[in-house]
Amino acid sequence: MRASQASTAATRDWALDRLGRPIALAELARHAGMSVRTFSRRFRDEVGMTPGQWLTRQRIEHARRLLEVTDLPVDRIADEAGLGTGASLRRHMAQAIGVAPLAYRQTFRAKASEAY
């Protein structure tokens, strides 16, 4: 990337602080000060995936952390991670890691207790 080209890093950081709410592609582009087309191209060049794919991955990772460290219900975790409903979280986790949220929580906690 040329020095004259802006990065999407600051916008990615901005989005990470807002995972619990809807974030449109146009909003990301506006935050970065780019057109949607330029932002999408630059984002893919930097990250290797589309902004939507990246947001979903970040939301799943946030949900996983919440499953690991809280006793929040699945529906609440889905909402806080920006995935909407428990059904949506279950679908996304099954696609991403092949495990349902409660099974992930149980497995993670079992492994954590074995470590002590």
JSON list of C-alpha atoms in Angstrom, two decimals:
[
{"chain": "A", "resi": 1, "resn": "MET", "atom": "CA", "xyz": [0.00, 0.00, 0.00]},
{"chain": "A", "resi": 2, "resn": "ARG", "atom": "CA", "xyz": [1.32, 3.44, -0.90]},
{"chain": "A", "resi": 3, "resn": "ALA", "atom": "CA", "xyz": [1.88, 5.95, 1.89]},
{"chain": "A", "resi": 4, "resn": "SER", "atom": "CA", "xyz": [-0.73, 8.22, 0.29]},
{"chain": "A", "resi": 5, "resn": "GLN", "atom": "CA", "xyz": [-3.44, 5.60, 0.78]},
{"chain": "A", "resi": 6, "resn": "ALA", "atom": "CA", "xyz": [-5.43, 5.69, 3.98]},
{"chain": "A", "resi": 7, "resn": "SER", "atom": "CA", "xyz": [-5.73, 2.56, 6.08]},
{"chain": "A", "resi": 8, "resn": "THR", "atom": "CA", "xyz": [-8.91, 1.03, 7.42]},
{"chain": "A", "resi": 9, "resn": "ALA", "atom": "CA", "xyz": [-7.26, 0.21, 10.78]},
{"chain": "A", "resi": 10, "resn": "ALA", "atom": "CA", "xyz": [-8.80, 3.12, 12.69]},
{"chain": "A", "resi": 11, "resn": "THR", "atom": "CA", "xyz": [-12.23, 2.21, 11.37]},
{"chain": "A", "resi": 12, "resn": "ARG", "atom": "CA", "xyz": [-11.74, -1.42, 12.37]},
{"chain": "A", "resi": 13, "resn": "ASP", "atom": "CA", "xyz": [-10.88, -0.26, 15.90]},
{"chain": "A", "resi": 14, "resn": "TRP", "atom": "CA", "xyz": [-13.93, 2.01, 15.87]},
{"chain": "A", "resi": 15, "resn": "ALA", "atom": "CA", "xyz": [-16.16, -0.90, 14.79]},
{"chain": "A", "resi": 16, "resn": "LEU", "atom": "CA", "xyz": [-14.78, -3.17, 17.52]},
{"chain": "A", "resi": 17, "resn": "ASP", "atom": "CA", "xyz": [-16.07, -0.71, 20.10]},
{"chain": "A", "resi": 18, "resn": "ARG", "atom": "CA", "xyz": [-19.55, -0.91, 18.54]},
{"chain": "A", "resi": 19, "resn": "LEU", "atom": "CA", "xyz": [-20.06, -4.63, 17.88]},
{"chain": "A", "resi": 20, "resn": "GLY", "atom": "CA", "xyz": [-23.31, -4.68, 19.85]},
{"chain": "A", "resi": 21, "resn": "ARG", "atom": "CA", "xyz": [-25.12, -2.46, 17.39]},
{"chain": "A", "resi": 22, "resn": "PRO", "atom": "CA", "xyz": [-25.78, -2.64, 13.65]},
{"chain": "A", "resi": 23, "resn": "ILE", "atom": "CA", "xyz": [-22.97, -1.22, 11.54]},
{"chain": "A", "resi": 24, "resn": "ALA", "atom": "CA", "xyz": [-23.66, -0.65, 7.86]},
{"chain": "A", "resi": 25, "resn": "LEU", "atom": "CA", "xyz": [-20.97, -0.74, 5.19]},
{"chain": "A", "resi": 26, "resn": "ALA", "atom": "CA", "xyz": [-21.79, 2.89, 4.31]},
{"chain": "A", "resi": 27, "resn": "GLU", "atom": "CA", "xyz": [-21.21, 3.86, 7.95]},
{"chain": "A", "resi": 28, "resn": "LEU", "atom": "CA", "xyz": [-17.81, 2.17, 7.96]},
{"chain": "A", "resi": 29, "resn": "ALA", "atom": "CA", "xyz": [-16.84, 3.89, 4.72]},
{"chain": "A", "resi": 30, "resn": "ARG", "atom": "CA", "xyz": [-18.04, 7.25, 6.02]},
{"chain": "A", "resi": 31, "resn": "HIS", "atom": "CA", "xyz": [-16.00, 6.81, 9.21]},
{"chain": "A", "resi": 32, "resn": "ALA", "atom": "CA", "xyz": [-12.92, 6.05, 7.11]},
{"chain": "A", "resi": 33, "resn": "GLY", "atom": "CA", "xyz": [-13.60, 9.03, 4.87]},
{"chain": "A", "resi": 34, "resn": "MET", "atom": "CA", "xyz": [-13.84, 6.87, 1.76]},
{"chain": "A", "resi": 35, "resn": "SER", "atom": "CA", "xyz": [-16.45, 5.87, -0.77]},
{"chain": "A", "resi": 36, "resn": "VAL", "atom": "CA", "xyz": [-18.04, 2.49, -0.15]},
{"chain": "A", "resi": 37, "resn": "ARG", "atom": "CA", "xyz": [-16.26, 1.05, -3.17]},
{"chain": "A", "resi": 38, "resn": "THR", "atom": "CA", "xyz": [-12.82, 2.34, -2.15]},
{"chain": "A", "resi": 39, "resn": "PHE", "atom": "CA", "xyz": [-13.33, 1.30, 1.46]},
{"chain": "A", "resi": 40, "resn": "SER", "atom": "CA", "xyz": [-14.44, -2.21, 0.45]},
{"chain": "A", "resi": 41, "resn": "ARG", "atom": "CA", "xyz": [-11.46, -2.67, -1.86]},
{"chain": "A", "resi": 42, "resn": "ARG", "atom": "CA", "xyz": [-8.95, -1.30, 0.63]},
{"chain": "A", "resi": 43, "resn": "PHE", "atom": "CA", "xyz": [-10.46, -3.31, 3.51]},
{"chain": "A", "resi": 44, "resn": "ARG", "atom": "CA", "xyz": [-10.23, -6.53, 1.53]},
{"chain": "A", "resi": 45, "resn": "ASP", "atom": "CA", "xyz": [-6.64, -5.76, 0.53]},
{"chain": "A", "resi": 46, "resn": "GLU", "atom": "CA", "xyz": [-5.67, -5.16, 4.18]},
{"chain": "A", "resi": 47, "resn": "VAL", "atom": "CA", "xyz": [-7.68, -7.85, 5.94]},
{"chain": "A", "resi": 48, "resn": "GLY", "atom": "CA", "xyz": [-8.23, -10.52, 3.31]},
{"chain": "A", "resi": 49, "resn": "MET", "atom": "CA", "xyz": [-12.02, -10.62, 3.68]},
{"chain": "A", "resi": 50, "resn": "THR", "atom": "CA", "xyz": [-15.01, -8.37, 3.18]},
{"chain": "A", "resi": 51, "resn": "PRO", "atom": "CA", "xyz": [-16.07, -5.93, 5.92]},
{"chain": "A", "resi": 52, "resn": "GLY", "atom": "CA", "xyz": [-19.21, -8.02, 6.53]},
{"chain": "A", "resi": 53, "resn": "GLN", "atom": "CA", "xyz": [-17.21, -11.22, 6.94]},
{"chain": "A", "resi": 54, "resn": "TRP", "atom": "CA", "xyz": [-14.79, -9.47, 9.28]},
{"chain": "A", "resi": 55, "resn": "LEU", "atom": "CA", "xyz": [-17.61, -7.99, 11.39]},
{"chain": "A", "resi": 56, "resn": "THR", "atom": "CA", "xyz": [-19.26, -11.39, 11.75]},
{"chain": "A", "resi": 57, "resn": "ARG", "atom": "CA", "xyz": [-15.96, -12.98, 12.76]},
{"chain": "A", "resi": 58, "resn": "GLN", "atom": "CA", "xyz": [-15.32, -10.26, 15.34]},
{"chain": "A", "resi": 59, "resn": "ARG", "atom": "CA", "xyz": [-18.84, -10.67, 16.72]},
{"chain": "A", "resi": 60, "resn": "ILE", "atom": "CA", "xyz": [-18.38, -14.42, 17.05]},
{"chain": "A", "resi": 61, "resn": "GLU", "atom": "CA", "xyz": [-15.06, -13.91, 18.85]},
{"chain": "A", "resi": 62, "resn": "HIS", "atom": "CA", "xyz": [-16.71, -11.42, 21.21]},
{"chain": "A", "resi": 63, "resn": "ALA", "atom": "CA", "xyz": [-19.51, -13.90, 21.90]},
{"chain": "A", "resi": 64, "resn": "ARG", "atom": "CA", "xyz": [-16.95, -16.62, 22.60]},
{"chain": "A", "resi": 65, "resn": "ARG", "atom": "CA", "xyz": [-15.19, -14.41, 25.14]},
{"chain": "A", "resi": 66, "resn": "LEU", "atom": "CA", "xyz": [-18.53, -13.65, 26.82]},
{"chain": "A", "resi": 67, "resn": "LEU", "atom": "CA", "xyz": [-19.34, -17.37, 26.94]},
{"chain": "A", "resi": 68, "resn": "GLU", "atom": "CA", "xyz": [-15.97, -18.02, 28.56]},
{"chain": "A", "resi": 69, "resn": "VAL", "atom": "CA", "xyz": [-16.08, -15.36, 31.26]},
{"chain": "A", "resi": 70, "resn": "THR", "atom": "CA", "xyz": [-19.76, -14.72, 32.04]},
{"chain": "A", "resi": 71, "resn": "ASP", "atom": "CA", "xyz": [-22.89, -16.63, 32.93]},
{"chain": "A", "resi": 72, "resn": "LEU", "atom": "CA", "xyz": [-25.03, -14.44, 30.67]},
{"chain": "A", "resi": 73, "resn": "PRO", "atom": "CA", "xyz": [-27.81, -16.26, 28.81]},
{"chain": "A", "resi": 74, "resn": "VAL", "atom": "CA", "xyz": [-27.18, -17.04, 25.14]},
{"chain": "A", "resi": 75, "resn": "ASP", "atom": "CA", "xyz": [-29.80, -14.52, 23.96]},
{"chain": "A", "resi": 76, "resn": "ARG", "atom": "CA", "xyz": [-28.12, -11.74, 25.94]},
{"chain": "A", "resi": 77, "resn": "ILE", "atom": "CA", "xyz": [-24.68, -12.67, 24.60]},
{"chain": "A", "resi": 78, "resn": "ALA", "atom": "CA", "xyz": [-26.03, -12.70, 21.05]},
{"chain": "A", "resi": 79, "resn": "ASP", "atom": "CA", "xyz": [-27.46, -9.22, 21.58]},
{"chain": "A", "resi": 80, "resn": "GLU", "atom": "CA", "xyz": [-24.29, -7.82, 23.15]},
{"chain": "A", "resi": 81, "resn": "ALA", "atom": "CA", "xyz": [-22.17, -9.30, 20.37]},
{"chain": "A", "resi": 82, "resn": "GLY", "atom": "CA", "xyz": [-24.40, -7.78, 17.70]},
{"chain": "A", "resi": 83, "resn": "LEU", "atom": "CA", "xyz": [-25.67, -11.09, 16.41]},
{"chain": "A", "resi": 84, "resn": "GLY", "atom": "CA", "xyz": [-29.29, -10.42, 17.33]},
{"chain": "A", "resi": 85, "resn": "THR", "atom": "CA", "xyz": [-30.84, -13.59, 18.69]},
{"chain": "A", "resi": 86, "resn": "GLY", "atom": "CA", "xyz": [-29.68, -16.79, 20.31]},
{"chain": "A", "resi": 87, "resn": "ALA", "atom": "CA", "xyz": [-30.72, -18.65, 17.16]},
{"chain": "A", "resi": 88, "resn": "SER", "atom": "CA", "xyz": [-28.49, -16.40, 15.07]},
{"chain": "A", "resi": 89, "resn": "LEU", "atom": "CA", "xyz": [-25.56, -16.92, 17.46]},
{"chain": "A", "resi": 90, "resn": "ARG", "atom": "CA", "xyz": [-26.08, -20.69, 17.36]},
{"chain": "A", "resi": 91, "resn": "ARG", "atom": "CA", "xyz": [-26.12, -20.65, 13.54]},
{"chain": "A", "resi": 92, "resn": "HIS", "atom": "CA", "xyz": [-23.00, -18.49, 13.27]},
{"chain": "A", "resi": 93, "resn": "MET", "atom": "CA", "xyz": [-21.06, -20.52, 15.84]},
{"chain": "A", "resi": 94, "resn": "ALA", "atom": "CA", "xyz": [-22.04, -23.77, 14.16]},
{"chain": "A", "resi": 95, "resn": "GLN", "atom": "CA", "xyz": [-20.79, -22.43, 10.82]},
{"chain": "A", "resi": 96, "resn": "ALA", "atom": "CA", "xyz": [-17.60, -20.91, 12.26]},
{"chain": "A", "resi": 97, "resn": "ILE", "atom": "CA", "xyz": [-16.47, -23.50, 14.78]},
{"chain": "A", "resi": 98, "resn": "GLY", "atom": "CA", "xyz": [-18.95, -26.36, 14.60]},
{"chain": "A", "resi": 99, "resn": "VAL", "atom": "CA", "xyz": [-20.15, -25.99, 18.20]},
{"chain": "A", "resi": 100, "resn": "ALA", "atom": "CA", "xyz": [-23.28, -24.59, 19.82]},
{"chain": "A", "resi": 101, "resn": "PRO", "atom": "CA", "xyz": [-22.81, -21.76, 22.37]},
{"chain": "A", "resi": 102, "resn": "LEU", "atom": "CA", "xyz": [-23.73, -23.80, 25.45]},
{"chain": "A", "resi": 103, "resn": "ALA", "atom": "CA", "xyz": [-21.54, -26.71, 24.36]},
{"chain": "A", "resi": 104, "resn": "TYR", "atom": "CA", "xyz": [-18.70, -24.24, 23.81]},
{"chain": "A", "resi": 105, "resn": "ARG", "atom": "CA", "xyz": [-19.20, -22.80, 27.30]},
{"chain": "A", "resi": 106, "resn": "GLN", "atom": "CA", "xyz": [-19.25, -26.25, 28.90]},
{"chain": "A", "resi": 107, "resn": "THR", "atom": "CA", "xyz": [-16.18, -27.43, 26.99]},
{"chain": "A", "resi": 108, "resn": "PHE", "atom": "CA", "xyz": [-14.25, -24.24, 27.75]},
{"chain": "A", "resi": 109, "resn": "ARG", "atom": "CA", "xyz": [-15.09, -24.40, 31.44]},
{"chain": "A", "resi": 110, "resn": "ALA", "atom": "CA", "xyz": [-14.24, -28.10, 31.65]},
{"chain": "A", "resi": 111, "resn": "LYS", "atom": "CA", "xyz": [-10.82, -27.41, 30.11]},
{"chain": "A", "resi": 112, "resn": "ALA", "atom": "CA", "xyz": [-10.28, -24.43, 32.43]},
{"chain": "A", "resi": 113, "resn": "SER", "atom": "CA", "xyz": [-11.08, -26.49, 35.54]},
{"chain": "A", "resi": 114, "resn": "GLU", "atom": "CA", "xyz": [-8.72, -29.27, 34.37]},
{"chain": "A", "resi": 115, "resn": "ALA", "atom": "CA", "xyz": [-5.90, -26.73, 34.21]},
{"chain": "A", "resi": 116, "resn": "TYR", "atom": "CA", "xyz": [-6.14, -26.08, 37.97]}
]
